[in-house]
Amino acid sequence: MSAARPGRDRHAVLLPAPPGATRLGGRPRSTAVVGGGIAGLAAATALAERGVDVTLYEREAYLGGRVGGWTTELYDGTTATMSRGFHAFFRQYYNLRALLRRTDPRLDRLTSLPDYPLKHRDGLHDSFRRVPRTPPMSALGFVALSPSFRWRDLVAMNPVAALPLLDVRVPQVYAELDGVSADDFLRSLRFPEAARHLAFEVFSRSFFADPRELSAAEMVLMFHIYFLGSSEGLLFDVPDDPFPTALWDPLAKHLARHGAELRLSTPVENVTPGADGTFTVATDREEQPYDSVVLALDTGGLSSLVGRSPGLGDAAWRERIARLRTAPPFLVSRLWLDRPVDPGRPGFLGTAGYGSLDNVSVLERWEQEAARFSARTGGSVVELHGYALPEKADPDAEARHLIDQLRSVYPETRDARILDARHEWRQDCPLFPVGGYADRPGVRTPQQGLVLAGDLVRTDLPVALMERAATSGFLAANALLESWAVRGHPLWTVPDGSRGPLLRALASTRHRSGITTPGRRRARRVTGG
């Protein structure tokens, strides 16, 4: 990974590679990477490039994890790629983008969307297209341009409660705000309700979580990463073809060129540590020994595998793994329509006030496969997301509800015939609950040679979502490489803390004056209970 500055933000922070030899020498070393999502692919790439013998195990028939894709046959016999839905590749995702640059140095397979519009059912619209990218002008510009903010609303806000947003540091933000919910923190700001939905809840719901269940520290960190802490802006890129074609098939070839073996459709049954420090990885077909193991699994997969591998870690670590929770279910509905949506519709639209509908994507705006369908049939490929749905909800009823809401958001779809549809009901994203940070496992484990990776893993860096997954994968690889005296890979993050003396001075007033934030009060009550 290059140490050259990865974006436009001159304050981006370089984390130098751990020192060591440029490549593994002497006795060969082998690593089993369990999980072929972003974290596992990052770890496998980082290790294979340094000469480690890597075997990657993935239970699905495809790579990419929650950003993977698979082939499905449509109503007319043609094939299409289905996935778990839209993902935004923000310019702040330095380490994920570095992974993709292995096969696409200029990121030509990513294309930018011209806007990130948000629509409230009450008729309010927000947009980030004209918002300045450099803090603090980004926040001031958003307020000035947004119809969600009125002067009387601004006067009613609680500026003291907003002070933690101005100087976010990791892990200090967790000490201050992990004990309060995102919902309670937002209410303490006294934002106008529409602005709260459009400007903040979009961040909390990106975690597939109800804001009442999500740690305020995670939401505030998100606000820092995408808004006040980085000058990369809130606009983003998307792959110009389905995830396998644009991202993971090329990376699989890159891994193969470095000698890595990819075993798809191969779930791991258990991992057994040996007395000599090695590990035996067992599938339903064979057992293989390895010098080290990277567990790059989702929450349920990690808990299940550790439960079936009683020799891993120690009792305290295993109990922490068992306590991990998943976020509520979410639904992705993709519709192949017989007519196009209005040509003025954006590629992606965030929504609020439309029941469980959180966003709408029109895939032919950027994806070549969907554009070919549109050209062939005259129709559109539309995708709907509903996050944080009730666990006992009926998936079929929820899918019908999303479609009804689409017809409210885009009325021209009321007369469209649905030629085909796919609905993905999933519940495997990590939940970051109130007060849960201290219990979250880190990359390193109590066992030499065993490391973790994934977006559920604690990194103590200002990263989130896909970027946390990629970063943790590189960190896991670096930890193993360091143990073998091999140089790791440099990483980049957005700045930790305020971007300027004025914001730092404002943020520090709450400490100098003894102000206690609502988050601190709630944290003490939770800890004491």
mmCIF file with all atom_site columns, N, CA and C in Angstrom, residues 68-131:
data_model
loop_
_atom_site.group_PDB
_atom_site.id
_atom_site.type_symbol
_atom_site.label_atom_id
_atom_site.label_alt_id
_atom_site.label_comp_id
_atom_site.label_asym_id
_atom_site.label_entity_id
_atom_site.label_seq_id
_atom_site.pdbx_PDB_ins_code
_atom_site.Cartn_x
_atom_site.Cartn_y
_atom_site.Cartn_z
_atom_site.occupancy
_atom_site.B_iso_or_equiv
_atom_site.pdbx_formal_charge
_atom_site.auth_seq_id
_atom_site.auth_comp_id
_atom_site.auth_asym_id
_atom_site.auth_atom_id
_atom_site.pdbx_PDB_model_num
ATOM 1   N N  . GLY A 1 68  ? -21.046 -8.634  -1.517  1.00 0.00 ? 68  GLY A N  1
ATOM 2   C CA . GLY A 1 68  ? -20.889 -9.630  -2.565  1.00 0.00 ? 68  GLY A CA 1
ATOM 3   C C  . GLY A 1 68  ? -22.069 -9.629  -3.520  1.00 0.00 ? 68  GLY A C  1
ATOM 4   N N  . GLY A 1 69  ? -22.033 -10.521 -4.489  1.00 0.00 ? 69  GLY A N  1
ATOM 5   C CA . GLY A 1 69  ? -23.117 -10.631 -5.460  1.00 0.00 ? 69  GLY A CA 1
ATOM 6   C C  . GLY A 1 69  ? -23.135 -12.015 -6.077  1.00 0.00 ? 69  GLY A C  1
ATOM 7   N N  . TRP A 1 70  ? -24.304 -12.412 -6.566  1.00 0.00 ? 70  TRP A N  1
ATOM 8   C CA . TRP A 1 70  ? -24.457 -13.740 -7.144  1.00 0.00 ? 70  TRP A CA 1
ATOM 9   C C  . TRP A 1 70  ? -25.415 -13.642 -8.333  1.00 0.00 ? 70  TRP A C  1
ATOM 10  N N  . THR A 1 71  ? -25.380 -14.639 -9.179  1.00 0.00 ? 71  THR A N  1
ATOM 11  C CA . THR A 1 71  ? -26.181 -14.638 -10.405 1.00 0.00 ? 71  THR A CA 1
ATOM 12  C C  . THR A 1 71  ? -27.582 -15.177 -10.139 1.00 0.00 ? 71  THR A C  1
ATOM 13  N N  . THR A 1 72  ? -28.572 -14.527 -10.738 1.00 0.00 ? 72  THR A N  1
ATOM 14  C CA . THR A 1 72  ? -29.953 -14.986 -10.662 1.00 0.00 ? 72  THR A CA 1
ATOM 15  C C  . THR A 1 72  ? -30.569 -14.923 -12.050 1.00 0.00 ? 72  THR A C  1
ATOM 16  N N  . GLU A 1 73  ? -31.499 -15.823 -12.314 1.00 0.00 ? 73  GLU A N  1
ATOM 17  C CA . GLU A 1 73  ? -32.168 -15.854 -13.616 1.00 0.00 ? 73  GLU A CA 1
ATOM 18  C C  . GLU A 1 73  ? -33.465 -15.073 -13.547 1.00 0.00 ? 73  GLU A C  1
ATOM 19  N N  . LEU A 1 74  ? -33.667 -14.162 -14.506 1.00 0.00 ? 74  LEU A N  1
ATOM 20  C CA . LEU A 1 74  ? -34.850 -13.314 -14.521 1.00 0.00 ? 74  LEU A CA 1
ATOM 21  C C  . LEU A 1 74  ? -35.993 -13.978 -15.282 1.00 0.00 ? 74  LEU A C  1
ATOM 22  N N  . TYR A 1 75  ? -37.102 -13.280 -15.288 1.00 0.00 ? 75  TYR A N  1
ATOM 23  C CA . TYR A 1 75  ? -38.357 -13.777 -15.864 1.00 0.00 ? 75  TYR A CA 1
ATOM 24  C C  . TYR A 1 75  ? -38.227 -14.200 -17.321 1.00 0.00 ? 75  TYR A C  1
ATOM 25  N N  . ASP A 1 76  ? -37.327 -13.575 -18.086 1.00 0.00 ? 76  ASP A N  1
ATOM 26  C CA . ASP A 1 76  ? -37.212 -13.836 -19.518 1.00 0.00 ? 76  ASP A CA 1
ATOM 27  C C  . ASP A 1 76  ? -36.054 -14.772 -19.855 1.00 0.00 ? 76  ASP A C  1
ATOM 28  N N  . GLY A 1 77  ? -35.470 -15.404 -18.850 1.00 0.00 ? 77  GLY A N  1
ATOM 29  C CA . GLY A 1 77  ? -34.362 -16.320 -19.088 1.00 0.00 ? 77  GLY A CA 1
ATOM 30  C C  . GLY A 1 77  ? -32.997 -15.680 -19.084 1.00 0.00 ? 77  GLY A C  1
ATOM 31  N N  . THR A 1 78  ? -32.941 -14.354 -19.061 1.00 0.00 ? 78  THR A N  1
ATOM 32  C CA . THR A 1 78  ? -31.647 -13.682 -18.974 1.00 0.00 ? 78  THR A CA 1
ATOM 33  C C  . THR A 1 78  ? -31.156 -13.733 -17.529 1.00 0.00 ? 78  THR A C  1
ATOM 34  N N  . THR A 1 79  ? -29.880 -13.443 -17.341 1.00 0.00 ? 79  THR A N  1
ATOM 35  C CA . THR A 1 79  ? -29.307 -13.467 -15.998 1.00 0.00 ? 79  THR A CA 1
ATOM 36  C C  . THR A 1 79  ? -28.988 -12.054 -15.534 1.00 0.00 ? 79  THR A C  1
ATOM 37  N N  . ALA A 1 80  ? -28.976 -11.893 -14.226 1.00 0.00 ? 80  ALA A N  1
ATOM 38  C CA . ALA A 1 80  ? -28.610 -10.621 -13.604 1.00 0.00 ? 80  ALA A CA 1
ATOM 39  C C  . ALA A 1 80  ? -27.866 -10.936 -12.322 1.00 0.00 ? 80  ALA A C  1
ATOM 40  N N  . THR A 1 81  ? -27.193 -9.945  -11.803 1.00 0.00 ? 81  THR A N  1
ATOM 41  C CA . THR A 1 81  ? -26.465 -10.098 -10.544 1.00 0.00 ? 81  THR A CA 1
ATOM 42  C C  . THR A 1 81  ? -27.293 -9.507  -9.416  1.00 0.00 ? 81  THR A C  1
ATOM 43  N N  . MET A 1 82  ? -27.583 -10.313 -8.426  1.00 0.00 ? 82  MET A N  1
ATOM 44  C CA . MET A 1 82  ? -28.273 -9.842  -7.229  1.00 0.00 ? 82  MET A CA 1
ATOM 45  C C  . MET A 1 82  ? -27.251 -9.640  -6.123  1.00 0.00 ? 82  MET A C  1
ATOM 46  N N  . SER A 1 83  ? -27.554 -8.722  -5.229  1.00 0.00 ? 83  SER A N  1
ATOM 47  C CA . SER A 1 83  ? -26.659 -8.447  -4.101  1.00 0.00 ? 83  SER A CA 1
ATOM 48  C C  . SER A 1 83  ? -27.502 -8.063  -2.896  1.00 0.00 ? 83  SER A C  1
ATOM 49  N N  . ARG A 1 84  ? -26.820 -7.710  -1.826  1.00 0.00 ? 84  ARG A N  1
ATOM 50  C CA . ARG A 1 84  ? -27.501 -7.263  -0.615  1.00 0.00 ? 84  ARG A CA 1
ATOM 51  C C  . ARG A 1 84  ? -27.691 -5.764  -0.608  1.00 0.00 ? 84  ARG A C  1
ATOM 52  N N  . GLY A 1 85  ? -27.489 -5.136  -1.766  1.00 0.00 ? 85  GLY A N  1
ATOM 53  C CA . GLY A 1 85  ? -27.898 -3.751  -1.885  1.00 0.00 ? 85  GLY A CA 1
ATOM 54  C C  . GLY A 1 85  ? -26.789 -2.745  -2.048  1.00 0.00 ? 85  GLY A C  1
ATOM 55  N N  . PHE A 1 86  ? -27.229 -1.535  -2.293  1.00 0.00 ? 86  PHE A N  1
ATOM 56  C CA . PHE A 1 86  ? -26.387 -0.378  -2.549  1.00 0.00 ? 86  PHE A CA 1
ATOM 57  C C  . PHE A 1 86  ? -25.364 -0.162  -1.431  1.00 0.00 ? 86  PHE A C  1
ATOM 58  N N  . HIS A 1 87  ? -24.142 0.198   -1.809  1.00 0.00 ? 87  HIS A N  1
ATOM 59  C CA . HIS A 1 87  ? -23.104 0.622   -0.872  1.00 0.00 ? 87  HIS A CA 1
ATOM 60  C C  . HIS A 1 87  ? -22.406 1.852   -1.441  1.00 0.00 ? 87  HIS A C  1
ATOM 61  N N  . ALA A 1 88  ? -22.197 2.838   -0.597  1.00 0.00 ? 88  ALA A N  1
ATOM 62  C CA . ALA A 1 88  ? -21.512 4.070   -0.995  1.00 0.00 ? 88  ALA A CA 1
ATOM 63  C C  . ALA A 1 88  ? -20.034 3.967   -0.650  1.00 0.00 ? 88  ALA A C  1
ATOM 64  N N  . PHE A 1 89  ? -19.172 4.199   -1.633  1.00 0.00 ? 89  PHE A N  1
ATOM 65  C CA . PHE A 1 89  ? -17.720 4.155   -1.442  1.00 0.00 ? 89  PHE A CA 1
ATOM 66  C C  . PHE A 1 89  ? -17.234 5.597   -1.271  1.00 0.00 ? 89  PHE A C  1
ATOM 67  N N  . PHE A 1 90  ? -17.228 6.050   -0.027  1.00 0.00 ? 90  PHE A N  1
ATOM 68  C CA . PHE A 1 90  ? -16.845 7.429   0.262   1.00 0.00 ? 90  PHE A CA 1
ATOM 69  C C  . PHE A 1 90  ? -15.350 7.636   0.017   1.00 0.00 ? 90  PHE A C  1
ATOM 70  N N  . ARG A 1 91  ? -14.992 8.884   -0.259  1.00 0.00 ? 91  ARG A N  1
ATOM 71  C CA . ARG A 1 91  ? -13.575 9.211   -0.528  1.00 0.00 ? 91  ARG A CA 1
ATOM 72  C C  . ARG A 1 91  ? -12.731 9.105   0.736   1.00 0.00 ? 91  ARG A C  1
ATOM 73  N N  . GLN A 1 92  ? -13.384 9.069   1.923   1.00 0.00 ? 92  GLN A N  1
ATOM 74  C CA . GLN A 1 92  ? -12.658 8.875   3.186   1.00 0.00 ? 92  GLN A CA 1
ATOM 75  C C  . GLN A 1 92  ? -12.262 7.426   3.413   1.00 0.00 ? 92  GLN A C  1
ATOM 76  N N  . TYR A 1 93  ? -12.708 6.519   2.575   1.00 0.00 ? 93  TYR A N  1
ATOM 77  C CA . TYR A 1 93  ? -12.390 5.107   2.760   1.00 0.00 ? 93  TYR A CA 1
ATOM 78  C C  . TYR A 1 93  ? -11.003 4.814   2.175   1.00 0.00 ? 93  TYR A C  1
ATOM 79  N N  . TYR A 1 94  ? -9.997  5.376   2.805   1.00 0.00 ? 94  TYR A N  1
ATOM 80  C CA . TYR A 1 94  ? -8.641  5.332   2.256   1.00 0.00 ? 94  TYR A CA 1
ATOM 81  C C  . TYR A 1 94  ? -8.116  3.903   2.132   1.00 0.00 ? 94  TYR A C  1
ATOM 82  N N  . ASN A 1 95  ? -8.346  3.088   3.146   1.00 0.00 ? 95  ASN A N  1
ATOM 83  C CA . ASN A 1 95  ? -7.760  1.745   3.139   1.00 0.00 ? 95  ASN A CA 1
ATOM 84  C C  . ASN A 1 95  ? -8.551  0.777   2.256   1.00 0.00 ? 95  ASN A C  1
ATOM 85  N N  . LEU A 1 96  ? -9.861  0.923   2.227   1.00 0.00 ? 96  LEU A N  1
ATOM 86  C CA . LEU A 1 96  ? -10.648 0.138   1.278   1.00 0.00 ? 96  LEU A CA 1
ATOM 87  C C  . LEU A 1 96  ? -10.271 0.489   -0.153  1.00 0.00 ? 96  LEU A C  1
ATOM 88  N N  . ARG A 1 97  ? -10.114 1.759   -0.418  1.00 0.00 ? 97  ARG A N  1
ATOM 89  C CA . ARG A 1 97  ? -9.770  2.177   -1.780  1.00 0.00 ? 97  ARG A CA 1
ATOM 90  C C  . ARG A 1 97  ? -8.353  1.727   -2.141  1.00 0.00 ? 97  ARG A C  1
ATOM 91  N N  . ALA A 1 98  ? -7.468  1.679   -1.140  1.00 0.00 ? 98  ALA A N  1
ATOM 92  C CA . ALA A 1 98  ? -6.128  1.148   -1.398  1.00 0.00 ? 98  ALA A CA 1
ATOM 93  C C  . ALA A 1 98  ? -6.185  -0.326  -1.767  1.00 0.00 ? 98  ALA A C  1
ATOM 94  N N  . LEU A 1 99  ? -7.088  -1.077  -1.134  1.00 0.00 ? 99  LEU A N  1
ATOM 95  C CA . LEU A 1 99  ? -7.270  -2.478  -1.500  1.00 0.00 ? 99  LEU A CA 1
ATOM 96  C C  . LEU A 1 99  ? -7.746  -2.596  -2.944  1.00 0.00 ? 99  LEU A C  1
ATOM 97  N N  . LEU A 1 100 ? -8.707  -1.767  -3.327  1.00 0.00 ? 100 LEU A N  1
ATOM 98  C CA . LEU A 1 100 ? -9.230  -1.821  -4.686  1.00 0.00 ? 100 LEU A CA 1
ATOM 99  C C  . LEU A 1 100 ? -8.203  -1.371  -5.717  1.00 0.00 ? 100 LEU A C  1
ATOM 100 N N  . ARG A 1 101 ? -7.286  -0.503  -5.309  1.00 0.00 ? 101 ARG A N  1
ATOM 101 C CA . ARG A 1 101 ? -6.259  -0.028  -6.243  1.00 0.00 ? 101 ARG A CA 1
ATOM 102 C C  . ARG A 1 101 ? -5.286  -1.140  -6.636  1.00 0.00 ? 101 ARG A C  1
ATOM 103 N N  . ARG A 1 102 ? -5.287  -2.248  -5.909  1.00 0.00 ? 102 ARG A N  1
ATOM 104 C CA . ARG A 1 102 ? -4.418  -3.364  -6.309  1.00 0.00 ? 102 ARG A CA 1
ATOM 105 C C  . ARG A 1 102 ? -4.723  -3.797  -7.743  1.00 0.00 ? 102 ARG A C  1
ATOM 106 N N  . THR A 1 103 ? -5.977  -3.718  -8.138  1.00 0.00 ? 103 THR A N  1
ATOM 107 C CA . THR A 1 103 ? -6.359  -4.153  -9.486  1.00 0.00 ? 103 THR A CA 1
ATOM 108 C C  . THR A 1 103 ? -6.906  -3.019  -10.340 1.00 0.00 ? 103 THR A C  1
ATOM 109 N N  . ASP A 1 104 ? -7.068  -1.847  -9.754  1.00 0.00 ? 104 ASP A N  1
ATOM 110 C CA . ASP A 1 104 ? -7.639  -0.696  -10.469 1.00 0.00 ? 104 ASP A CA 1
ATOM 111 C C  . ASP A 1 104 ? -6.943  0.564   -9.966  1.00 0.00 ? 104 ASP A C  1
ATOM 112 N N  . PRO A 1 105 ? -5.685  0.788   -10.382 1.00 0.00 ? 105 PRO A N  1
ATOM 113 C CA . PRO A 1 105 ? -4.855  1.840   -9.770  1.00 0.00 ? 105 PRO A CA 1
ATOM 114 C C  . PRO A 1 105 ? -5.495  3.224   -9.767  1.00 0.00 ? 105 PRO A C  1
ATOM 115 N N  . ARG A 1 106 ? -6.247  3.562   -10.807 1.00 0.00 ? 106 ARG A N  1
ATOM 116 C CA . ARG A 1 106 ? -6.882  4.880   -10.866 1.00 0.00 ? 106 ARG A CA 1
ATOM 117 C C  . ARG A 1 106 ? -8.345  4.841   -10.432 1.00 0.00 ? 106 ARG A C  1
ATOM 118 N N  . LEU A 1 107 ? -8.786  3.697   -9.948  1.00 0.00 ? 107 LEU A N  1
ATOM 119 C CA . LEU A 1 107 ? -10.178 3.498   -9.538  1.00 0.00 ? 107 LEU A CA 1
ATOM 120 C C  . LEU A 1 107 ? -11.144 3.853   -10.660 1.00 0.00 ? 107 LEU A C  1
ATOM 121 N N  . ASP A 1 108 ? -10.793 3.436   -11.860 1.00 0.00 ? 108 ASP A N  1
ATOM 122 C CA . ASP A 1 108 ? -11.651 3.701   -13.015 1.00 0.00 ? 108 ASP A CA 1
ATOM 123 C C  . ASP A 1 108 ? -12.965 2.948   -12.940 1.00 0.00 ? 108 ASP A C  1
ATOM 124 N N  . ARG A 1 109 ? -13.009 1.861   -12.161 1.00 0.00 ? 109 ARG A N  1
ATOM 125 C CA . ARG A 1 109 ? -14.250 1.090   -12.066 1.00 0.00 ? 109 ARG A CA 1
ATOM 126 C C  . ARG A 1 109 ? -15.210 1.663   -11.021 1.00 0.00 ? 109 ARG A C  1
ATOM 127 N N  . LEU A 1 110 ? -14.827 2.764   -10.388 1.00 0.00 ? 110 LEU A N  1
ATOM 128 C CA . LEU A 1 110 ? -15.732 3.513   -9.538  1.00 0.00 ? 110 LEU A CA 1
ATOM 129 C C  . LEU A 1 110 ? -16.177 4.767   -10.283 1.00 0.00 ? 110 LEU A C  1
ATOM 130 N N  . THR A 1 111 ? -17.433 5.115   -10.125 1.00 0.00 ? 111 THR A N  1
ATOM 131 C CA . THR A 1 111 ? -17.955 6.329   -10.748 1.00 0.00 ? 111 THR A CA 1
ATOM 132 C C  . THR A 1 111 ? -18.655 7.156   -9.681  1.00 0.00 ? 111 THR A C  1
ATOM 133 N N  . SER A 1 112 ? -18.586 8.458   -9.809  1.00 0.00 ? 112 SER A N  1
ATOM 134 C CA . SER A 1 112 ? -19.159 9.334   -8.780  1.00 0.00 ? 112 SER A CA 1
ATOM 135 C C  . SER A 1 112 ? -20.622 9.631   -9.093  1.00 0.00 ? 112 SER A C  1
ATOM 136 N N  . LEU A 1 113 ? -21.431 9.707   -8.042  1.00 0.00 ? 113 LEU A N  1
ATOM 137 C CA . LEU A 1 113 ? -22.789 10.192  -8.189  1.00 0.00 ? 113 LEU A CA 1
ATOM 138 C C  . LEU A 1 113 ? -22.789 11.703  -7.940  1.00 0.00 ? 113 LEU A C  1
ATOM 139 N N  . PRO A 1 114 ? -23.563 12.452  -8.717  1.00 0.00 ? 114 PRO A N  1
ATOM 140 C CA . PRO A 1 114 ? -23.460 13.912  -8.642  1.00 0.00 ? 114 PRO A CA 1
ATOM 141 C C  . PRO A 1 114 ? -24.052 14.520  -7.383  1.00 0.00 ? 114 PRO A C  1
ATOM 142 N N  . ASP A 1 115 ? -24.860 13.759  -6.637  1.00 0.00 ? 115 ASP A N  1
ATOM 143 C CA . ASP A 1 115 ? -25.490 14.344  -5.458  1.00 0.00 ? 115 ASP A CA 1
ATOM 144 C C  . ASP A 1 115 ? -25.828 13.229  -4.472  1.00 0.00 ? 115 ASP A C  1
ATOM 145 N N  . TYR A 1 116 ? -26.091 13.648  -3.247  1.00 0.00 ? 116 TYR A N  1
ATOM 146 C CA . TYR A 1 116 ? -26.545 12.772  -2.174  1.00 0.00 ? 116 TYR A CA 1
ATOM 147 C C  . TYR A 1 116 ? -27.805 13.426  -1.611  1.00 0.00 ? 116 TYR A C  1
ATOM 148 N N  . PRO A 1 117 ? -28.927 13.339  -2.325  1.00 0.00 ? 117 PRO A N  1
ATOM 149 C CA . PRO A 1 117 ? -30.130 14.044  -1.890  1.00 0.00 ? 117 PRO A CA 1
ATOM 150 C C  . PRO A 1 117 ? -30.886 13.274  -0.814  1.00 0.00 ? 117 PRO A C  1
ATOM 151 N N  . LEU A 1 118 ? -31.578 14.026  0.039   1.00 0.00 ? 118 LEU A N  1
ATOM 152 C CA . LEU A 1 118 ? -32.392 13.474  1.114   1.00 0.00 ? 118 LEU A CA 1
ATOM 153 C C  . LEU A 1 118 ? -33.780 14.099  1.017   1.00 0.00 ? 118 LEU A C  1
ATOM 154 N N  . LYS A 1 119 ? -34.807 13.290  1.161   1.00 0.00 ? 119 LYS A N  1
ATOM 155 C CA . LYS A 1 119 ? -36.174 13.767  1.007   1.00 0.00 ? 119 LYS A CA 1
ATOM 156 C C  . LYS A 1 119 ? -37.010 13.355  2.197   1.00 0.00 ? 119 LYS A C  1
ATOM 157 N N  . HIS A 1 120 ? -37.720 14.330  2.765   1.00 0.00 ? 120 HIS A N  1
ATOM 158 C CA . HIS A 1 120 ? -38.656 14.060  3.866   1.00 0.00 ? 120 HIS A CA 1
ATOM 159 C C  . HIS A 1 120 ? -40.072 14.084  3.326   1.00 0.00 ? 120 HIS A C  1
ATOM 160 N N  . ARG A 1 121 ? -40.923 13.241  3.899   1.00 0.00 ? 121 ARG A N  1
ATOM 161 C CA . ARG A 1 121 ? -42.301 13.156  3.421   1.00 0.00 ? 121 ARG A CA 1
ATOM 162 C C  . ARG A 1 121 ? -43.026 14.496  3.511   1.00 0.00 ? 121 ARG A C  1
ATOM 163 N N  . ASP A 1 122 ? -42.625 15.354  4.452   1.00 0.00 ? 122 ASP A N  1
ATOM 164 C CA . ASP A 1 122 ? -43.267 16.659  4.612   1.00 0.00 ? 122 ASP A CA 1
ATOM 165 C C  . ASP A 1 122 ? -42.964 17.610  3.461   1.00 0.00 ? 122 ASP A C  1
ATOM 166 N N  . GLY A 1 123 ? -42.100 17.177  2.530   1.00 0.00 ? 123 GLY A N  1
ATOM 167 C CA . GLY A 1 123 ? -41.785 18.014  1.385   1.00 0.00 ? 123 GLY A CA 1
ATOM 168 C C  . GLY A 1 123 ? -40.415 18.652  1.432   1.00 0.00 ? 123 GLY A C  1
ATOM 169 N N  . LEU A 1 124 ? -39.713 18.530  2.557   1.00 0.00 ? 124 LEU A N  1
ATOM 170 C CA . LEU A 1 124 ? -38.381 19.115  2.663   1.00 0.00 ? 124 LEU A CA 1
ATOM 171 C C  . LEU A 1 124 ? -37.369 18.277  1.893   1.00 0.00 ? 124 LEU A C  1
ATOM 172 N N  . HIS A 1 125 ? -36.426 18.948  1.247   1.00 0.00 ? 125 HIS A N  1
ATOM 173 C CA . HIS A 1 125 ? -35.355 18.280  0.520   1.00 0.00 ? 125 HIS A CA 1
ATOM 174 C C  . HIS A 1 125 ? -34.020 18.835  0.997   1.00 0.00 ? 125 HIS A C  1
ATOM 175 N N  . ASP A 1 126 ? -33.059 17.972  1.147   1.00 0.00 ? 126 ASP A N  1
ATOM 176 C CA . ASP A 1 126 ? -31.691 18.409  1.428   1.00 0.00 ? 126 ASP A CA 1
ATOM 177 C C  . ASP A 1 126 ? -30.767 17.797  0.399   1.00 0.00 ? 126 ASP A C  1
ATOM 178 N N  . SER A 1 127 ? -29.628 18.439  0.219   1.00 0.00 ? 127 SER A N  1
ATOM 179 C CA . SER A 1 127 ? -28.662 17.996  -0.776  1.00 0.00 ? 127 SER A CA 1
ATOM 180 C C  . SER A 1 127 ? -27.267 18.354  -0.290  1.00 0.00 ? 127 SER A C  1
ATOM 181 N N  . PHE A 1 128 ? -26.301 17.529  -0.658  1.00 0.00 ? 128 PHE A N  1
ATOM 182 C CA . PHE A 1 128 ? -24.906 17.825  -0.311  1.00 0.00 ? 128 PHE A CA 1
ATOM 183 C C  . PHE A 1 128 ? -24.107 18.289  -1.526  1.00 0.00 ? 128 PHE A C  1
ATOM 184 N N  . ARG A 1 129 ? -24.808 18.490  -2.636  1.00 0.00 ? 129 ARG A N  1
ATOM 185 C CA . ARG A 1 129 ? -24.102 18.803  -3.879  1.00 0.00 ? 129 ARG A CA 1
ATOM 186 C C  . ARG A 1 129 ? -23.341 20.124  -3.793  1.00 0.00 ? 129 ARG A C  1
ATOM 187 N N  . ARG A 1 130 ? -23.954 21.131  -3.181  1.00 0.00 ? 130 ARG A N  1
ATOM 188 C CA . ARG A 1 130 ? -23.327 22.458  -3.130  1.00 0.00 ? 130 ARG A CA 1
ATOM 189 C C  . ARG A 1 130 ? -22.716 22.768  -1.771  1.00 0.00 ? 130 ARG A C  1
ATOM 190 N N  . VAL A 1 131 ? -22.734 21.783  -0.880  1.00 0.00 ? 131 VAL A N  1
ATOM 191 C CA . VAL A 1 131 ? -22.167 22.007  0.445   1.00 0.00 ? 131 VAL A CA 1
ATOM 192 C C  . VAL A 1 131 ? -20.648 21.995  0.368   1.00 0.00 ? 131 VAL A C  1
#
